[in-house]
Tab-separated table of C-alpha atoms in Angstrom:
chain	number	residue	atom	x	y	z
Z	16	MET	CA	-74.236	4.701	12.635
Z	17	THR	CA	-77.601	3.466	11.382
Z	18	ALA	CA	-78.220	-0.132	10.379
Z	19	VAL	CA	-79.143	-0.944	6.788
Z	20	ASP	CA	-80.793	-3.947	5.229
Z	21	ILE	CA	-78.461	-6.756	4.253
Z	22	PRO	CA	-78.273	-6.547	0.447
Z	23	ALA	CA	-79.131	-9.671	-1.526
Z	24	GLY	CA	-75.965	-11.559	-2.419
Z	25	PHE	CA	-73.858	-9.473	-0.043
Z	26	ASP	CA	-70.446	-11.037	0.665
Z	27	PRO	CA	-68.185	-9.167	3.128
Z	28	THR	CA	-65.137	-10.920	1.634
Z	29	ASN	CA	-65.702	-9.192	-1.710
Z	30	PRO	CA	-62.412	-7.331	-2.306
Z	31	ASP	CA	-64.199	-4.592	-4.245
Z	32	ILE	CA	-66.119	-3.740	-1.079
Z	33	ASN	CA	-63.047	-3.734	1.141
Z	34	ALA	CA	-61.084	-1.617	-1.331
Z	35	VAL	CA	-63.495	1.228	-0.503
Z	36	GLY	CA	-63.913	0.584	3.207
Z	37	LEU	CA	-65.007	-2.077	5.663
Z	38	PRO	CA	-68.757	-2.791	5.450
Z	39	HIS	CA	-69.672	-1.664	8.955
Z	40	ASP	CA	-73.279	-0.771	8.082
Z	41	GLU	CA	-73.954	-4.248	6.741
Z	42	TRP	CA	-72.141	-5.935	9.635
Z	43	LYS	CA	-74.270	-3.942	12.066
Z	44	ALA	CA	-77.388	-5.204	10.314
Z	45	MET	CA	-76.085	-8.775	10.454
Z	46	ARG	CA	-75.300	-8.543	14.167
Z	47	ALA	CA	-78.819	-7.274	14.825
Z	48	THR	CA	-80.862	-9.547	12.558
Z	49	SER	CA	-78.755	-12.443	11.267
Z	50	PRO	CA	-75.607	-12.859	13.393
Z	51	VAL	CA	-74.762	-16.189	11.751
Z	52	HIS	CA	-75.658	-15.415	8.163
Z	53	TRP	CA	-75.415	-17.669	5.101
Z	54	VAL	CA	-73.333	-16.177	2.272
Z	55	GLU	CA	-73.806	-17.856	-1.109
Z	56	GLN	CA	-70.806	-17.338	-3.365
Z	57	PRO	CA	-70.187	-17.586	-7.109
Z	58	PRO	CA	-67.460	-20.048	-8.179
Z	59	GLU	CA	-64.711	-17.418	-8.498
Z	60	ALA	CA	-65.282	-16.275	-4.892
Z	61	ARG	CA	-64.996	-19.775	-3.428
Z	62	ALA	CA	-62.076	-21.023	-5.539
Z	63	GLY	CA	-60.234	-23.827	-3.744
Z	64	PHE	CA	-63.222	-24.877	-1.650
Z	65	LEU	CA	-65.711	-27.693	-2.238
Z	66	ASP	CA	-68.918	-25.891	-1.287
Z	67	THR	CA	-71.136	-23.023	-2.394
Z	68	GLY	CA	-70.493	-20.523	0.390
Z	69	TYR	CA	-70.001	-20.030	4.119
Z	70	TRP	CA	-71.671	-18.823	7.319
Z	71	ALA	CA	-70.661	-15.303	8.415
Z	72	ALA	CA	-70.376	-14.985	12.219
Z	73	THR	CA	-70.361	-11.270	13.022
Z	74	ARG	CA	-71.016	-10.961	16.761
Z	75	HIS	CA	-68.285	-10.900	19.389
Z	76	ALA	CA	-69.789	-13.851	21.299
Z	77	GLU	CA	-69.817	-16.251	18.345
Z	78	VAL	CA	-66.375	-15.179	17.116
Z	79	ARG	CA	-64.913	-15.966	20.539
Z	80	GLU	CA	-66.889	-19.197	20.830
Z	81	VAL	CA	-65.570	-20.558	17.551
Z	82	SER	CA	-62.035	-19.317	18.228
Z	83	LYS	CA	-61.797	-21.197	21.527
Z	84	ASN	CA	-63.445	-24.494	20.528
Z	85	ASN	CA	-61.112	-26.874	18.692
Z	86	GLU	CA	-63.393	-29.867	19.188
Z	87	ASN	CA	-66.166	-28.463	17.011
Z	88	TRP	CA	-64.217	-26.164	14.697
Z	89	SER	CA	-61.192	-27.024	12.557
Z	90	THR	CA	-58.544	-24.936	10.867
Z	91	ASN	CA	-57.023	-27.960	9.129
Z	92	GLU	CA	-60.025	-28.954	7.000
Z	93	ASN	CA	-59.989	-25.836	4.804
Z	94	GLY	CA	-57.355	-23.574	6.362
Z	95	VAL	CA	-58.031	-20.141	7.829
Z	96	ILE	CA	-57.921	-18.020	4.669
Z	97	ILE	CA	-61.519	-17.524	3.592
Z	98	ARG	CA	-60.981	-16.164	0.087
Z	99	PHE	CA	-58.250	-16.733	-2.481
Z	100	ALA	CA	-57.656	-15.571	-6.032
Z	101	PRO	CA	-60.186	-16.918	-8.580
Z	102	ASP	CA	-57.642	-19.400	-9.973
Z	103	MET	CA	-56.932	-21.094	-6.630
Z	104	THR	CA	-57.080	-24.906	-6.788
Z	105	ARG	CA	-58.020	-27.426	-4.123
Z	106	ASP	CA	-54.545	-28.915	-4.235
Z	107	GLN	CA	-53.037	-25.512	-3.456
Z	108	VAL	CA	-55.325	-25.138	-0.441
Z	109	GLU	CA	-54.351	-28.553	0.890
Z	110	ILE	CA	-50.613	-27.893	0.480
Z	111	GLN	CA	-50.945	-25.118	3.056
Z	112	ARG	CA	-51.921	-27.601	5.758
Z	113	ALA	CA	-48.248	-27.770	6.729
Z	114	MET	CA	-48.485	-24.202	8.050
Z	115	LEU	CA	-48.882	-23.766	11.817
Z	116	ILE	CA	-51.950	-21.586	11.521
Z	117	HIS	CA	-53.761	-24.239	9.454
Z	118	ASN	CA	-53.297	-27.042	11.979
Z	119	ASP	CA	-55.482	-28.378	14.779
Z	120	PRO	CA	-54.348	-29.794	18.116
Z	121	PRO	CA	-52.461	-31.991	18.858
Z	122	THR	CA	-50.307	-31.259	15.767
Z	123	HIS	CA	-50.747	-27.536	16.289
Z	124	THR	CA	-49.823	-27.866	19.971
Z	125	LYS	CA	-46.593	-29.668	19.108
Z	126	MET	CA	-45.613	-27.171	16.407
Z	127	ARG	CA	-46.497	-24.155	18.528
Z	128	GLY	CA	-44.469	-25.557	21.407
Z	129	VAL	CA	-41.405	-25.645	19.176
Z	130	VAL	CA	-41.748	-22.222	17.577
Z	131	SER	CA	-42.882	-20.418	20.744
Z	132	ARG	CA	-39.300	-20.654	22.023
Z	133	GLY	CA	-38.563	-17.580	19.970
Z	134	PHE	CA	-41.393	-15.561	21.566
Z	135	THR	CA	-40.925	-16.044	25.281
Z	136	PRO	CA	-41.279	-12.994	27.553
Z	137	ARG	CA	-37.498	-13.081	28.027
Z	138	VAL	CA	-36.893	-12.944	24.280
Z	139	ILE	CA	-39.366	-10.101	23.749
Z	140	ALA	CA	-37.980	-8.150	26.712
Z	141	SER	CA	-34.474	-8.553	25.347
Z	142	LEU	CA	-35.548	-6.853	22.116
Z	143	LYS	CA	-37.046	-3.731	23.701
Z	144	ASP	CA	-33.997	-1.477	23.913
Z	145	GLY	CA	-32.832	-2.348	20.408
Z	146	LEU	CA	-36.280	-1.854	18.910
Z	147	LYS	CA	-36.693	1.462	20.725
Z	148	ALA	CA	-33.469	2.727	19.174
Z	149	ARG	CA	-34.602	1.490	15.761
Z	150	ALA	CA	-38.012	3.178	16.136
Z	151	TYR	CA	-36.471	6.568	16.915
Z	152	GLU	CA	-33.971	6.215	14.090
Z	153	ILE	CA	-36.740	5.348	11.603
Z	154	VAL	CA	-38.835	8.357	12.591
Z	155	GLU	CA	-35.851	10.711	12.590
Z	156	GLU	CA	-34.831	9.614	9.085
Z	157	ASN	CA	-38.342	10.222	7.746
Z	158	ALA	CA	-38.746	13.497	9.591
Z	159	ALA	CA	-35.572	14.732	7.929
Z	160	LYS	CA	-37.212	14.211	4.528
Z	161	GLY	CA	-40.138	16.402	5.528
Z	162	SER	CA	-42.797	14.281	3.830
Z	163	GLY	CA	-43.352	10.869	2.300
Z	164	ASP	CA	-45.315	7.628	2.240
Z	165	PHE	CA	-46.012	6.708	5.847
Z	166	VAL	CA	-46.774	3.062	4.997
Z	167	GLU	CA	-43.647	1.887	3.201
Z	168	ASP	CA	-41.142	4.371	4.598
Z	169	LEU	CA	-42.202	4.296	8.239
Z	170	ALA	CA	-44.961	1.848	9.283
Z	171	ALA	CA	-43.343	-1.100	7.517
Z	172	GLU	CA	-39.814	-0.463	8.709
Z	173	LEU	CA	-39.894	-1.399	12.398
Z	174	PRO	CA	-41.695	-4.747	11.905
Z	175	LEU	CA	-39.392	-5.545	8.997
Z	176	GLN	CA	-36.302	-4.794	11.042
Z	177	ALA	CA	-37.683	-6.733	14.015
Z	178	ILE	CA	-38.532	-9.788	11.916
Z	179	ALA	CA	-35.124	-9.678	10.264
Z	180	GLU	CA	-33.444	-9.573	13.655
Z	181	LEU	CA	-35.579	-12.390	15.070
Z	182	LEU	CA	-34.999	-14.651	12.099
Z	183	GLY	CA	-31.351	-13.776	11.633
Z	184	VAL	CA	-31.929	-12.190	8.232
Z	185	PRO	CA	-29.305	-9.559	7.343
Z	186	GLN	CA	-30.920	-6.123	7.608
Z	187	GLU	CA	-29.940	-5.360	4.014
Z	188	ASP	CA	-32.271	-8.206	2.935
Z	189	ARG	CA	-35.331	-6.954	4.808
Z	190	LYS	CA	-36.753	-5.254	1.707
Z	191	LYS	CA	-36.909	-8.676	0.084
Z	192	ILE	CA	-39.296	-9.747	2.862
Z	193	PHE	CA	-41.361	-6.608	2.238
Z	194	GLU	CA	-41.625	-7.350	-1.487
Z	195	TRP	CA	-42.372	-11.064	-1.029
Z	196	SER	CA	-44.981	-10.231	1.610
Z	197	ASN	CA	-46.754	-7.786	-0.708
Z	198	GLN	CA	-46.652	-10.244	-3.580
Z	199	MET	CA	-48.081	-13.107	-1.520
Z	200	MET	CA	-50.860	-11.150	0.164
Z	201	ALA	CA	-51.996	-8.712	-2.528
Z	202	TYR	CA	-53.275	-11.176	-5.119
Z	203	ASP	CA	-56.633	-9.355	-5.272
Z	204	ASP	CA	-55.115	-5.931	-5.900
Z	205	PRO	CA	-54.402	-4.943	-9.531
Z	206	ASP	CA	-51.632	-2.588	-8.378
Z	207	PHE	CA	-49.584	-5.693	-7.545
Z	208	ASP	CA	-49.138	-7.574	-10.822
Z	209	VAL	CA	-47.360	-10.599	-9.371
Z	210	ASP	CA	-47.665	-14.350	-8.924
Z	211	PRO	CA	-48.028	-15.287	-5.217
Z	212	ALA	CA	-46.728	-18.798	-5.939
Z	213	VAL	CA	-43.467	-17.396	-7.294
Z	214	ALA	CA	-43.060	-15.199	-4.203
Z	215	SER	CA	-43.701	-18.246	-1.992
Z	216	MET	CA	-41.000	-20.239	-3.752
Z	217	GLU	CA	-38.555	-17.357	-3.486
Z	218	ILE	CA	-39.063	-16.934	0.237
Z	219	LEU	CA	-38.896	-20.698	0.804
Z	220	GLY	CA	-35.640	-20.879	-1.154
Z	221	TYR	CA	-34.165	-17.965	0.797
Z	222	PHE	CA	-34.946	-19.482	4.192
Z	223	ASP	CA	-33.889	-22.960	3.130
Z	224	ALA	CA	-30.447	-21.533	2.417
Z	225	LEU	CA	-30.493	-19.682	5.738
Z	226	ALA	CA	-31.453	-22.885	7.570
Z	227	THR	CA	-28.622	-24.771	5.906
Z	228	ASP	CA	-26.180	-22.151	7.155
Z	229	ARG	CA	-27.606	-22.183	10.710
Z	230	ARG	CA	-27.277	-25.960	10.951
Z	231	GLU	CA	-23.548	-25.486	10.584
Z	232	ASN	CA	-23.249	-22.037	12.166
Z	233	PRO	CA	-25.959	-21.594	14.827
Z	234	ARG	CA	-26.649	-18.119	16.166
Z	235	ASP	CA	-29.044	-16.554	18.659
Z	236	ASP	CA	-31.993	-16.330	16.268
Z	237	ILE	CA	-35.248	-18.167	15.601
Z	238	VAL	CA	-33.979	-20.017	12.543
Z	239	SER	CA	-31.173	-21.524	14.631
Z	240	LYS	CA	-33.641	-22.471	17.388
Z	241	LEU	CA	-35.929	-24.171	14.865
Z	242	VAL	CA	-33.340	-26.150	12.924
Z	243	HIS	CA	-31.803	-27.386	16.175
Z	244	ALA	CA	-35.143	-27.926	17.953
Z	245	GLY	CA	-34.760	-31.694	18.034
Z	246	ASP	CA	-31.337	-31.613	19.658
Z	247	ASP	CA	-32.791	-31.559	23.177
Z	248	GLY	CA	-35.155	-34.452	22.566
Z	249	HIS	CA	-38.302	-32.360	22.344
Z	250	GLY	CA	-38.969	-32.874	18.663
Z	251	ALA	CA	-38.269	-30.834	15.561
Z	252	LEU	CA	-40.158	-29.378	12.634
Z	253	THR	CA	-40.215	-31.122	9.276
Z	254	ASN	CA	-38.750	-29.225	6.324
Z	255	ASP	CA	-42.266	-28.262	5.170
Z	256	GLU	CA	-43.292	-27.147	8.664
Z	257	PHE	CA	-40.152	-25.042	8.968
Z	258	GLY	CA	-40.619	-23.459	5.552
Z	259	PHE	CA	-44.247	-22.554	6.098
Z	260	PHE	CA	-43.584	-21.224	9.589
Z	261	VAL	CA	-40.965	-18.758	8.426
Z	262	ILE	CA	-43.383	-17.653	5.690
Z	263	LEU	CA	-46.051	-17.131	8.348
Z	264	LEU	CA	-43.705	-15.179	10.585
Z	265	ALA	CA	-42.123	-13.113	7.839
Z	266	VAL	CA	-45.424	-12.235	6.179
Z	267	ALA	CA	-47.885	-12.048	9.067
Z	268	GLY	CA	-45.446	-10.317	11.394
Z	269	ASN	CA	-44.834	-7.671	8.767
Z	270	GLU	CA	-48.313	-7.149	7.285
Z	271	THR	CA	-50.367	-6.968	10.465
Z	272	THR	CA	-48.173	-4.621	12.488
Z	273	ARG	CA	-47.594	-2.390	9.464
Z	274	ASN	CA	-51.344	-2.058	8.875
Z	275	ALA	CA	-52.131	-1.526	12.561
Z	276	THR	CA	-49.594	1.305	12.647
Z	277	SER	CA	-50.945	2.881	9.451
Z	278	HIS	CA	-54.578	2.673	10.556
Z	279	GLY	CA	-53.611	3.927	13.998
Z	280	MET	CA	-51.926	7.012	12.571
Z	281	HIS	CA	-54.914	7.674	10.334
Z	282	ALA	CA	-57.223	7.344	13.345
Z	283	TYR	CA	-55.136	9.970	15.150
Z	284	PHE	CA	-55.409	12.257	12.105
Z	285	GLN	CA	-59.193	11.879	12.231
Z	286	ASN	CA	-59.278	12.386	15.999
Z	287	PRO	CA	-56.780	15.144	16.889
Z	288	ASP	CA	-58.023	15.179	20.490
Z	289	GLN	CA	-56.755	11.620	20.834
Z	290	TRP	CA	-53.405	12.528	19.280
Z	291	ASN	CA	-53.056	15.367	21.783
Z	292	LEU	CA	-53.986	12.968	24.588
Z	293	TRP	CA	-51.376	10.467	23.399
Z	294	LYS	CA	-48.680	13.133	23.192
Z	295	SER	CA	-49.369	14.346	26.718
Z	296	ASP	CA	-50.239	11.172	28.652
Z	297	ARG	CA	-49.028	8.095	26.651
Z	298	PRO	CA	-51.727	5.785	28.108
Z	299	GLU	CA	-50.884	2.069	28.029
Z	300	THR	CA	-54.416	1.395	26.759
Z	301	ALA	CA	-53.707	3.107	23.422
Z	302	VAL	CA	-52.109	0.109	21.702
Z	303	ASP	CA	-55.086	-2.179	22.162
Z	304	GLU	CA	-57.454	0.508	20.936
Z	305	ILE	CA	-55.312	0.904	17.815
Z	306	VAL	CA	-55.443	-2.851	17.221
Z	307	ARG	CA	-59.221	-2.937	17.797
Z	308	TRP	CA	-59.784	-0.005	15.470
Z	309	ALA	CA	-57.511	-1.357	12.748
Z	310	THR	CA	-58.219	-5.106	12.986
Z	311	PRO	CA	-55.645	-5.828	10.240
Z	312	VAL	CA	-57.032	-9.337	9.632
Z	313	THR	CA	-60.757	-8.805	9.189
Z	314	VAL	CA	-61.727	-12.487	9.055
Z	315	PHE	CA	-60.446	-16.028	9.320
Z	316	GLN	CA	-62.463	-19.182	8.880
Z	317	ARG	CA	-63.093	-22.495	10.591
Z	318	THR	CA	-64.817	-25.649	9.338
Z	319	ALA	CA	-67.427	-27.539	11.390
Z	320	LEU	CA	-66.176	-30.963	12.490
Z	321	LYS	CA	-69.676	-32.055	13.522
Z	322	ASP	CA	-73.250	-30.868	13.311
Z	323	ASN	CA	-73.725	-28.151	15.933
Z	324	VAL	CA	-75.482	-24.867	16.658
Z	325	LEU	CA	-73.876	-21.422	16.613
Z	326	GLY	CA	-75.784	-18.356	17.729
Z	327	GLY	CA	-79.030	-20.276	17.363
Z	328	GLN	CA	-78.210	-21.281	13.783
Z	329	PRO	CA	-77.751	-25.003	12.989
Z	330	ILE	CA	-74.422	-25.601	11.253
Z	331	ALA	CA	-73.811	-28.832	9.339
Z	332	LYS	CA	-70.609	-30.835	9.546
Z	333	GLY	CA	-68.253	-29.631	6.816
Z	334	ASP	CA	-69.704	-26.109	6.600
Z	335	ARG	CA	-67.260	-23.206	6.642
Z	336	VAL	CA	-67.781	-20.356	9.115
Z	337	GLY	CA	-66.151	-16.953	8.678
Z	338	ILE	CA	-65.316	-15.385	12.034
Z	339	PHE	CA	-65.335	-11.669	11.320
Z	340	TYR	CA	-62.970	-10.074	13.820
Z	341	ALA	CA	-63.518	-6.624	12.345
Z	342	SER	CA	-67.262	-6.877	12.974
Z	343	ALA	CA	-66.845	-8.346	16.463
Z	344	ASN	CA	-64.538	-5.479	17.409
Z	345	PHE	CA	-67.388	-3.014	16.832
Z	346	ASP	CA	-70.122	-5.048	18.531
Z	347	GLU	CA	-72.330	-2.577	20.391
Z	348	THR	CA	-73.220	-5.149	23.056
Z	349	VAL	CA	-69.565	-5.425	24.081
Z	350	PHE	CA	-67.984	-2.023	23.389
Z	351	ASP	CA	-69.436	1.272	24.563
Z	352	ASP	CA	-69.633	3.691	21.643
Z	353	PRO	CA	-67.537	1.365	19.430
Z	354	PHE	CA	-67.250	3.797	16.520
Z	355	THR	CA	-65.420	6.313	18.700
Z	356	PHE	CA	-61.645	5.972	18.703
Z	357	ASN	CA	-60.832	6.157	22.414
Z	358	ILE	CA	-57.272	5.410	23.520
Z	359	LEU	CA	-58.423	5.300	27.146
Z	360	ARG	CA	-60.852	2.444	26.428
Z	361	ASP	CA	-60.676	0.004	29.321
Z	362	PRO	CA	-61.595	-2.800	29.396
Z	363	ASN	CA	-60.992	-3.535	25.734
Z	364	PRO	CA	-61.763	-7.221	25.001
Z	365	HIS	CA	-61.002	-6.926	21.296
Z	366	VAL	CA	-60.327	-9.963	19.113
Z	367	GLY	CA	-57.712	-8.280	16.955
Z	368	PHE	CA	-55.168	-10.962	17.849
Z	369	GLY	CA	-57.491	-13.855	17.099
Z	370	GLY	CA	-60.146	-14.172	19.773
Z	371	HIS	CA	-58.001	-16.249	22.140
Z	372	GLY	CA	-57.893	-20.035	22.078
Z	373	ALA	CA	-55.187	-22.221	20.565
Z	374	HIS	CA	-54.638	-19.874	17.631
Z	375	TYR	CA	-54.201	-16.661	19.605
Z	376	CYS	CA	-51.490	-14.659	17.851
Z	377	LEU	CA	-48.058	-15.935	18.845
Z	378	GLY	CA	-46.519	-12.515	18.205
Z	379	ALA	CA	-49.145	-10.409	20.006
Z	380	ASN	CA	-46.749	-9.079	22.650
Z	381	LEU	CA	-44.106	-8.283	20.047
Z	382	ALA	CA	-46.703	-6.408	17.985
Z	383	ARG	CA	-47.872	-4.447	21.025
Z	384	LEU	CA	-44.290	-3.507	21.826
Z	385	GLN	CA	-43.567	-2.293	18.296
Z	386	ILE	CA	-46.761	-0.233	18.052
Z	387	ASN	CA	-46.080	1.395	21.419
Z	388	LEU	CA	-42.483	2.219	20.499
Z	389	ILE	CA	-43.209	3.701	17.065
Z	390	PHE	CA	-45.992	5.971	18.345
Z	391	ASN	CA	-43.815	7.153	21.208
Z	392	ALA	CA	-41.133	8.034	18.686
Z	393	LEU	CA	-43.639	9.801	16.433
Z	394	ALA	CA	-45.005	11.860	19.322
Z	395	ASP	CA	-41.532	12.850	20.481
Z	396	ILE	CA	-39.993	13.653	17.099
Z	397	THR	CA	-42.921	14.597	14.821
Z	398	PRO	CA	-45.681	15.924	17.105
Z	399	ASN	CA	-47.127	18.008	14.242
Z	400	ILE	CA	-47.351	15.191	11.691
Z	401	SER	CA	-50.276	15.705	9.315
Z	402	LEU	CA	-52.081	13.909	6.510
Z	403	ALA	CA	-51.082	14.999	3.001
Z	404	GLY	CA	-53.499	12.873	0.973
Z	405	GLU	CA	-56.234	10.307	1.429
Z	406	PRO	CA	-54.926	6.801	2.167
Z	407	LYS	CA	-55.040	4.218	-0.608
Z	408	ARG	CA	-56.613	1.009	0.619
Z	409	LEU	CA	-55.559	-2.510	-0.296
Z	410	ARG	CA	-58.032	-4.474	-2.388
Z	411	SER	CA	-58.356	-7.685	-0.378
Z	412	GLY	CA	-60.984	-10.152	0.747
Z	413	TRP	CA	-59.618	-10.503	4.280
Z	414	LEU	CA	-56.900	-7.922	4.999
Z	415	ASN	CA	-57.699	-4.404	6.189
Z	416	GLY	CA	-54.688	-2.854	4.548
Z	417	ILE	CA	-53.433	0.608	3.663
Z	418	LYS	CA	-50.922	0.493	0.832
Z	419	GLU	CA	-50.047	4.203	0.705
Z	420	MET	CA	-50.592	7.243	2.948
Z	421	GLN	CA	-48.753	10.462	2.191
Z	422	VAL	CA	-47.913	12.600	5.237
Z	423	ASN	CA	-46.057	15.751	6.210
Z	424	TYR	CA	-43.811	15.258	9.219
Z	425	LYS	CA	-43.403	18.914	10.228
């Protein structure tokens, strides 16, 4: 891949760009010539923020540096979402501060300590056999149809069923989570003519009712653990913290794993040698290469808490910095031949789960498990799966999504 000049006014959060494909040529140019690059934005692109743009950090080193440093870089000041719909207001941005992902230590540490009880190694290990059975059932049902949309029918199903089980949501309600998730995340895509605020209220109302039930009738699920978290003297979540956490889990746990699975399957279609290698050897390294290649969340942001320097570039207190995971995961100084999909890649220090630090993805091990299980099932049941039409990409400023991918299973 050859580097190109950085176009004047180029903004890698422009959803029109990402609807076509990730801007790897431009990111390569940024990494080489302007690794911490100022992006000036028009008002509609920076809706909800009180500035005129942000700094784009595109190299692996700076993305990791910002991710791990909570003293210099805040998630709470402006949240982690770098681009909203053009009608976003400042008040709406600030409301989201109750969400775990938008908090800094020590508040973040306290909240994460409460919610992490549902993601211990014991909990994840206890899910493996059930999720394996679900994965094989999902693939068998789709294989029986002969063809279909890989994204909604297959890639979305295992994370939806897993999230429903974790939260204690009846499986018959999992499609509601799928619809609410799409409505909340796809505000830039004209194919989804919905109001994200309405979807947020619907999901909050649903889980408020579920929490009310679990206070009286606790079960072995995350909602029960959260609503009874204060019973052992270790503190509890407020109603807002609870509501926003279940939104985060229901949406993020669904969207990211679904998109990693879809991009991973497409990568296998484009690289049949790797599909054959997976079918024969099942290397443990495959999952992390899928996550690196897909990078479902292309970018989050932080805000400078003090004047400092990043990658040689002075950054003023209050400036926003976009940490572009999808660029860092193809940094030539870190990954040998990064634009080759190689399921034997080892080591693989990708930042697809957030670059480590306090905000490293809480559900990373659950996501890895699900991706491994679904591709094992696909290889066993549908070894001759093939692409039946070009994938349709999500129009988004920060999600690397596939919204439809037609396949033949036989």
